Amino acid sequence: AQKVTQAQTEISVVEKEDVTLDCVYETRDTTYYLFWYKQPPSGELVFLIRRNSFDEQNEISGRYSWNFQKSTSSFNFTITASQVVDSAVYFCALRASGTYKYIFGTGTRLKVLA
Amino acid sequence: DADVTQTPRNRITKTGKRIMLECSQTKGHDRMYWYRQDPGLGLRLIYYSFDVKDINKGEISDGYSVSRQAQAKFSLSLESAIPNQTALYFCATSDSSPKRNSYEQYFGPGTRLTVT
């Protein structure tokens, strides 16, 4: 069975604080893909990053960074120096190779307070 | 212009009415999906289509039907709407081309449907 768990339902931080959003996944497949999406208050879903299971390099994009650890089945997302515009619901998702199905977590609502 | 568009963006309808949600894409992707989002439940797959002649049920297809009119168009119908179909509906696309090795989905802006 495949599963994505985002245990943090809601997080509130003050602007400029760093924040990490957790994502834990379960899959028996050896090849799979992990994703993060952002859903701002306007409602659209914005693709942020994809990580392949065979590529464990962490990635940094501006204030965003992702830590992929196969040993703990985690794909965590850190925002450095958070800003009010980062306020959104963030979804982690999993897709196994050769399948059609994308498994989404239930999302973490991040509130960044000015 | 947006790569994935959905119409209408908002709709209020009455129980028992038939309603169609439309999705168009200019990304040239072969795969298209319909999801619904409910608070606290994340996204759940309703139907997906790998090409015009390949349509499949997702995990919550009861009460819904779809039509893939062209590679770029994928419509979702509620034959007889009921209040618990009130939700935010998303269309998404992805590219199965092995050359691109991408697999991420791209979403439309969503349709907020309210059934009274």
mmCIF file of C-alpha atoms in Angstrom:
data_model
loop_
_atom_site.group_PDB
_atom_site.id
_atom_site.type_symbol
_atom_site.label_atom_id
_atom_site.label_comp_id
_atom_site.label_asym_id
_atom_site.label_seq_id
_atom_site.Cartn_x
_atom_site.Cartn_y
_atom_site.Cartn_z
ATOM 1 C CA ALA A 1 0.000 0.000 0.000
ATOM 2 C CA GLN A 2 1.095 3.541 -0.597
ATOM 3 C CA LYS A 3 0.531 6.363 1.782
ATOM 4 C CA VAL A 4 1.617 9.934 2.428
ATOM 5 C CA THR A 5 1.408 11.377 5.911
ATOM 6 C CA GLN A 6 1.607 15.042 6.736
ATOM 7 C CA ALA A 7 1.173 14.959 10.484
ATOM 8 C CA GLN A 8 1.221 18.730 10.917
ATOM 9 C CA THR A 9 -2.266 19.974 10.222
ATOM 10 C CA GLU A 10 -1.483 23.617 10.825
ATOM 11 C CA ILE A 11 1.646 25.591 11.685
ATOM 12 C CA SER A 12 1.885 29.248 12.646
ATOM 13 C CA VAL A 13 5.152 31.149 12.598
ATOM 14 C CA VAL A 14 6.182 34.753 12.806
ATOM 15 C CA GLU A 15 7.647 36.319 9.716
ATOM 16 C CA LYS A 16 11.379 35.656 9.233
ATOM 17 C CA GLU A 17 11.289 32.445 11.229
ATOM 18 C CA ASP A 18 12.386 29.206 9.568
ATOM 19 C CA VAL A 19 9.792 26.462 9.307
ATOM 20 C CA THR A 20 9.912 22.811 8.271
ATOM 21 C CA LEU A 21 6.955 20.923 6.882
ATOM 22 C CA ASP A 22 7.158 17.186 7.368
ATOM 23 C CA CYS A 23 6.224 14.511 4.857
ATOM 24 C CA VAL A 24 6.517 10.782 5.500
ATOM 25 C CA TYR A 25 5.662 8.296 2.783
ATOM 26 C CA GLU A 26 5.135 4.573 2.463
ATOM 27 C CA THR A 27 5.702 2.532 -0.657
ATOM 28 C CA ARG A 28 7.093 -0.865 -1.557
ATOM 29 C CA ASP A 29 8.228 0.297 -4.953
ATOM 30 C CA THR A 30 11.909 0.889 -5.547
ATOM 31 C CA THR A 31 11.281 3.601 -8.113
ATOM 32 C CA TYR A 32 8.942 6.400 -7.212
ATOM 33 C CA TYR A 33 8.523 10.159 -7.371
ATOM 34 C CA LEU A 34 7.795 12.667 -4.671
ATOM 35 C CA PHE A 35 6.282 16.110 -5.121
ATOM 36 C CA TRP A 36 5.424 19.223 -3.192
ATOM 37 C CA TYR A 37 2.590 21.550 -4.170
ATOM 38 C CA LYS A 38 1.543 24.893 -2.763
ATOM 39 C CA GLN A 39 -2.080 26.011 -2.500
ATOM 40 C CA PRO A 40 -2.269 29.735 -1.670
ATOM 41 C CA PRO A 41 -5.503 31.315 -0.402
ATOM 42 C CA SER A 42 -6.552 31.952 -4.003
ATOM 43 C CA GLY A 43 -7.002 28.184 -4.323
ATOM 44 C CA GLU A 44 -4.833 27.077 -7.228
ATOM 45 C CA LEU A 45 -2.305 24.273 -6.838
ATOM 46 C CA VAL A 46 1.223 25.221 -7.759
ATOM 47 C CA PHE A 47 3.889 22.614 -8.449
ATOM 48 C CA LEU A 48 7.047 23.271 -6.421
ATOM 49 C CA ILE A 49 9.380 20.322 -6.803
ATOM 50 C CA ARG A 50 9.752 16.721 -7.928
ATOM 51 C CA ARG A 51 12.283 14.299 -6.523
ATOM 52 C CA ASN A 52 13.041 10.868 -8.003
ATOM 53 C CA SER A 53 13.718 7.993 -5.626
ATOM 54 C CA PHE A 54 17.102 7.334 -7.207
ATOM 55 C CA ASP A 55 18.270 10.890 -6.626
ATOM 56 C CA GLU A 56 18.825 11.596 -2.942
ATOM 57 C CA GLN A 57 20.457 14.942 -3.405
ATOM 58 C CA ASN A 58 18.821 17.663 -1.420
ATOM 59 C CA GLU A 59 17.725 20.737 -3.268
ATOM 60 C CA ILE A 60 17.684 24.421 -2.544
ATOM 61 C CA SER A 61 15.738 27.022 -4.450
ATOM 62 C CA GLY A 62 16.011 30.457 -2.933
ATOM 63 C CA ARG A 63 14.435 30.323 0.513
ATOM 64 C CA TYR A 64 13.045 26.844 -0.128
ATOM 65 C CA SER A 65 14.937 23.629 0.518
ATOM 66 C CA TRP A 66 13.981 19.990 0.475
ATOM 67 C CA ASN A 67 15.531 17.160 2.464
ATOM 68 C CA PHE A 68 14.936 13.705 0.980
ATOM 69 C CA GLN A 69 15.932 10.764 3.199
ATOM 70 C CA LYS A 70 15.104 7.285 1.965
ATOM 71 C CA SER A 71 16.286 5.740 5.219
ATOM 72 C CA THR A 72 13.439 7.419 7.073
ATOM 73 C CA SER A 73 11.023 7.646 4.107
ATOM 74 C CA SER A 74 10.800 11.373 4.525
ATOM 75 C CA PHE A 75 10.743 14.311 2.149
ATOM 76 C CA ASN A 76 10.678 17.423 4.294
ATOM 77 C CA PHE A 77 10.317 20.984 3.097
ATOM 78 C CA THR A 78 11.976 23.929 4.816
ATOM 79 C CA ILE A 79 11.230 27.584 4.263
ATOM 80 C CA THR A 80 13.972 29.894 5.485
ATOM 81 C CA ALA A 81 13.127 33.400 6.632
ATOM 82 C CA SER A 82 9.416 32.892 6.053
ATOM 83 C CA GLN A 83 7.296 35.639 4.569
ATOM 84 C CA VAL A 84 3.593 36.385 4.731
ATOM 85 C CA VAL A 85 3.298 35.340 1.079
ATOM 86 C CA ASP A 86 4.347 31.841 2.095
ATOM 87 C CA SER A 87 1.013 31.435 3.879
ATOM 88 C CA ALA A 88 -0.690 28.555 2.111
ATOM 89 C CA VAL A 89 -1.595 24.899 2.349
ATOM 90 C CA TYR A 90 1.261 22.678 1.266
ATOM 91 C CA PHE A 91 0.716 19.186 -0.089
ATOM 92 C CA CYS A 92 3.199 16.362 -0.400
ATOM 93 C CA ALA A 93 2.455 13.664 -3.000
ATOM 94 C CA LEU A 94 3.843 10.298 -4.106
ATOM 95 C CA ARG A 95 3.685 8.469 -7.415
ATOM 96 C CA ALA A 96 5.103 5.006 -7.941
ATOM 97 C CA SER A 97 6.741 4.245 -11.236
ATOM 98 C CA GLY A 98 4.467 2.532 -13.718
ATOM 99 C CA THR A 99 1.247 3.595 -12.041
ATOM 100 C CA TYR A 100 -1.265 6.281 -12.806
ATOM 101 C CA LYS A 101 -1.963 7.145 -9.238
ATOM 102 C CA TYR A 102 -0.735 10.108 -7.271
ATOM 103 C CA ILE A 103 -1.195 9.808 -3.534
ATOM 104 C CA PHE A 104 -1.594 13.129 -1.777
ATOM 105 C CA GLY A 105 -1.143 13.895 1.880
ATOM 106 C CA THR A 106 -3.857 15.807 3.681
ATOM 107 C CA GLY A 107 -1.835 19.004 3.585
ATOM 108 C CA THR A 108 -0.252 21.344 6.110
ATOM 109 C CA ARG A 109 -1.658 24.827 6.497
ATOM 110 C CA LEU A 110 1.127 27.323 7.101
ATOM 111 C CA LYS A 111 0.287 30.710 8.534
ATOM 112 C CA VAL A 112 3.029 33.296 8.528
ATOM 113 C CA LEU A 113 2.189 36.207 10.776
ATOM 114 C CA ALA A 114 3.549 39.678 10.179
ATOM 115 C CA ASP B 1 -2.612 32.490 -20.738
ATOM 116 C CA ALA B 2 -2.935 29.636 -18.284
ATOM 117 C CA ASP B 3 -1.847 26.208 -19.495
ATOM 118 C CA VAL B 4 -4.758 24.421 -17.794
ATOM 119 C CA THR B 5 -8.107 26.171 -17.660
ATOM 120 C CA GLN B 6 -11.348 25.197 -15.987
ATOM 121 C CA THR B 7 -14.857 26.512 -16.509
ATOM 122 C CA PRO B 8 -16.828 27.591 -14.656
ATOM 123 C CA ARG B 9 -14.707 28.799 -11.738
ATOM 124 C CA ASN B 10 -17.658 28.912 -9.388
ATOM 125 C CA ARG B 11 -21.057 27.291 -9.627
ATOM 126 C CA ILE B 12 -24.054 27.015 -7.374
ATOM 127 C CA THR B 13 -26.633 24.460 -8.374
ATOM 128 C CA LYS B 14 -29.623 22.694 -6.889
ATOM 129 C CA THR B 15 -29.964 19.076 -5.891
ATOM 130 C CA GLY B 16 -30.907 16.879 -8.828
ATOM 131 C CA LYS B 17 -29.552 19.144 -11.528
ATOM 132 C CA ARG B 18 -27.062 17.957 -14.118
ATOM 133 C CA ILE B 19 -23.873 19.939 -14.275
ATOM 134 C CA MET B 20 -20.748 19.785 -16.401
ATOM 135 C CA LEU B 21 -17.311 21.050 -15.491
ATOM 136 C CA GLU B 22 -14.902 21.592 -18.343
ATOM 137 C CA CYS B 23 -11.147 21.438 -18.548
ATOM 138 C CA SER B 24 -8.842 22.454 -21.374
ATOM 139 C CA GLN B 25 -5.078 22.353 -21.600
ATOM 140 C CA THR B 26 -2.452 23.730 -23.927
ATOM 141 C CA LYS B 27 0.478 21.838 -22.430
ATOM 142 C CA GLY B 28 0.265 19.043 -24.988
ATOM 143 C CA HIS B 29 0.056 16.446 -22.229
ATOM 144 C CA ASP B 30 -1.599 13.122 -22.912
ATOM 145 C CA ARG B 31 -2.856 12.366 -19.419
ATOM 146 C CA MET B 32 -5.679 14.201 -17.691
ATOM 147 C CA TYR B 33 -7.276 13.797 -14.294
ATOM 148 C CA TRP B 34 -10.203 15.022 -12.226
ATOM 149 C CA TYR B 35 -9.878 15.407 -8.465
ATOM 150 C CA ARG B 36 -12.057 16.754 -5.731
ATOM 151 C CA GLN B 37 -10.754 18.468 -2.628
ATOM 152 C CA ASP B 38 -12.606 18.467 0.640
ATOM 153 C CA PRO B 39 -11.350 20.140 3.826
ATOM 154 C CA GLY B 40 -9.000 17.847 5.740
ATOM 155 C CA LEU B 41 -9.106 15.106 3.108
ATOM 156 C CA GLY B 42 -6.562 16.270 0.588
ATOM 157 C CA LEU B 43 -7.197 15.443 -3.057
ATOM 158 C CA ARG B 44 -9.102 12.399 -4.153
ATOM 159 C CA LEU B 45 -9.092 11.063 -7.686
ATOM 160 C CA ILE B 46 -12.425 10.843 -9.488
ATOM 161 C CA TYR B 47 -11.440 9.814 -13.021
ATOM 162 C CA TYR B 48 -8.334 9.757 -15.133
ATOM 163 C CA SER B 49 -7.618 9.421 -18.838
ATOM 164 C CA PHE B 50 -4.402 8.392 -20.532
ATOM 165 C CA ASP B 51 -5.639 9.330 -23.974
ATOM 166 C CA VAL B 52 -8.884 9.967 -25.806
ATOM 167 C CA LYS B 53 -9.857 6.290 -25.849
ATOM 168 C CA ASP B 54 -8.605 5.377 -22.398
ATOM 169 C CA ILE B 55 -10.746 6.511 -19.472
ATOM 170 C CA ASN B 56 -10.627 4.969 -16.031
ATOM 171 C CA LYS B 57 -12.373 5.307 -12.709
ATOM 172 C CA GLY B 58 -10.525 6.677 -9.749
ATOM 173 C CA GLU B 59 -11.239 6.075 -6.100
ATOM 174 C CA ILE B 60 -14.506 8.056 -5.882
ATOM 175 C CA SER B 61 -16.201 7.833 -9.291
ATOM 176 C CA ASP B 62 -19.761 7.089 -8.132
ATOM 177 C CA GLY B 63 -22.120 9.876 -9.154
ATOM 178 C CA TYR B 64 -19.714 11.236 -11.758
ATOM 179 C CA SER B 65 -19.002 10.643 -15.433
ATOM 180 C CA VAL B 66 -16.405 12.029 -17.797
ATOM 181 C CA SER B 67 -15.795 12.649 -21.461
ATOM 182 C CA ARG B 68 -12.463 13.113 -23.221
ATOM 183 C CA GLN B 69 -13.508 15.040 -26.296
ATOM 184 C CA ALA B 70 -9.977 15.592 -27.540
ATOM 185 C CA GLN B 71 -6.489 15.270 -26.176
ATOM 186 C CA ALA B 72 -6.798 18.786 -24.820
ATOM 187 C CA LYS B 73 -10.307 18.553 -23.341
ATOM 188 C CA PHE B 74 -11.650 16.541 -20.440
ATOM 189 C CA SER B 75 -15.105 17.166 -18.972
ATOM 190 C CA LEU B 76 -16.596 16.021 -15.700
ATOM 191 C CA SER B 77 -20.353 15.612 -15.310
ATOM 192 C CA LEU B 78 -22.524 15.245 -12.266
ATOM 193 C CA GLU B 79 -25.648 13.576 -13.601
ATOM 194 C CA SER B 80 -27.813 14.403 -10.611
ATOM 195 C CA ALA B 81 -26.013 16.650 -8.171
ATOM 196 C CA ILE B 82 -26.327 16.069 -4.438
ATOM 197 C CA PRO B 83 -25.189 18.266 -1.533
ATOM 198 C CA ASN B 84 -22.249 16.052 -0.544
ATOM 199 C CA GLN B 85 -20.726 16.736 -3.956
ATOM 200 C CA THR B 86 -20.111 20.271 -2.767
ATOM 201 C CA ALA B 87 -16.335 20.604 -3.078
ATOM 202 C CA LEU B 88 -13.457 22.175 -4.920
ATOM 203 C CA TYR B 89 -12.788 20.328 -8.177
ATOM 204 C CA PHE B 90 -9.456 20.267 -9.919
ATOM 205 C CA CYS B 91 -8.424 19.162 -13.355
ATOM 206 C CA ALA B 92 -4.798 18.135 -13.805
ATOM 207 C CA THR B 93 -2.513 17.026 -16.616
ATOM 208 C CA SER B 94 0.726 15.111 -16.842
ATOM 209 C CA ASP B 95 3.062 13.950 -19.559
ATOM 210 C CA SER B 96 3.850 10.270 -19.951
ATOM 211 C CA SER B 97 6.605 10.855 -22.459
ATOM 212 C CA PRO B 98 9.693 8.943 -21.272
ATOM 213 C CA LYS B 99 11.904 11.533 -22.876
ATOM 214 C CA ARG B 100 10.804 14.138 -20.404
ATOM 215 C CA ASN B 101 10.909 11.932 -17.317
ATOM 216 C CA SER B 102 8.946 14.505 -15.422
ATOM 217 C CA TYR B 103 5.657 13.038 -14.112
ATOM 218 C CA GLU B 104 4.577 16.057 -12.154
ATOM 219 C CA GLN B 105 0.969 17.075 -12.510
ATOM 220 C CA TYR B 106 -0.128 20.544 -13.473
ATOM 221 C CA PHE B 107 -3.416 21.738 -12.103
ATOM 222 C CA GLY B 108 -6.128 24.034 -13.310
ATOM 223 C CA PRO B 109 -7.337 26.869 -11.076
ATOM 224 C CA GLY B 110 -10.184 24.799 -9.662
ATOM 225 C CA THR B 111 -13.970 24.979 -9.773
ATOM 226 C CA ARG B 112 -15.809 25.669 -6.552
ATOM 227 C CA LEU B 113 -19.103 23.793 -6.737
ATOM 228 C CA THR B 114 -21.918 24.230 -4.257
ATOM 229 C CA VAL B 115 -24.959 21.976 -4.377
ATOM 230 C CA THR B 116 -27.907 23.278 -2.364
#
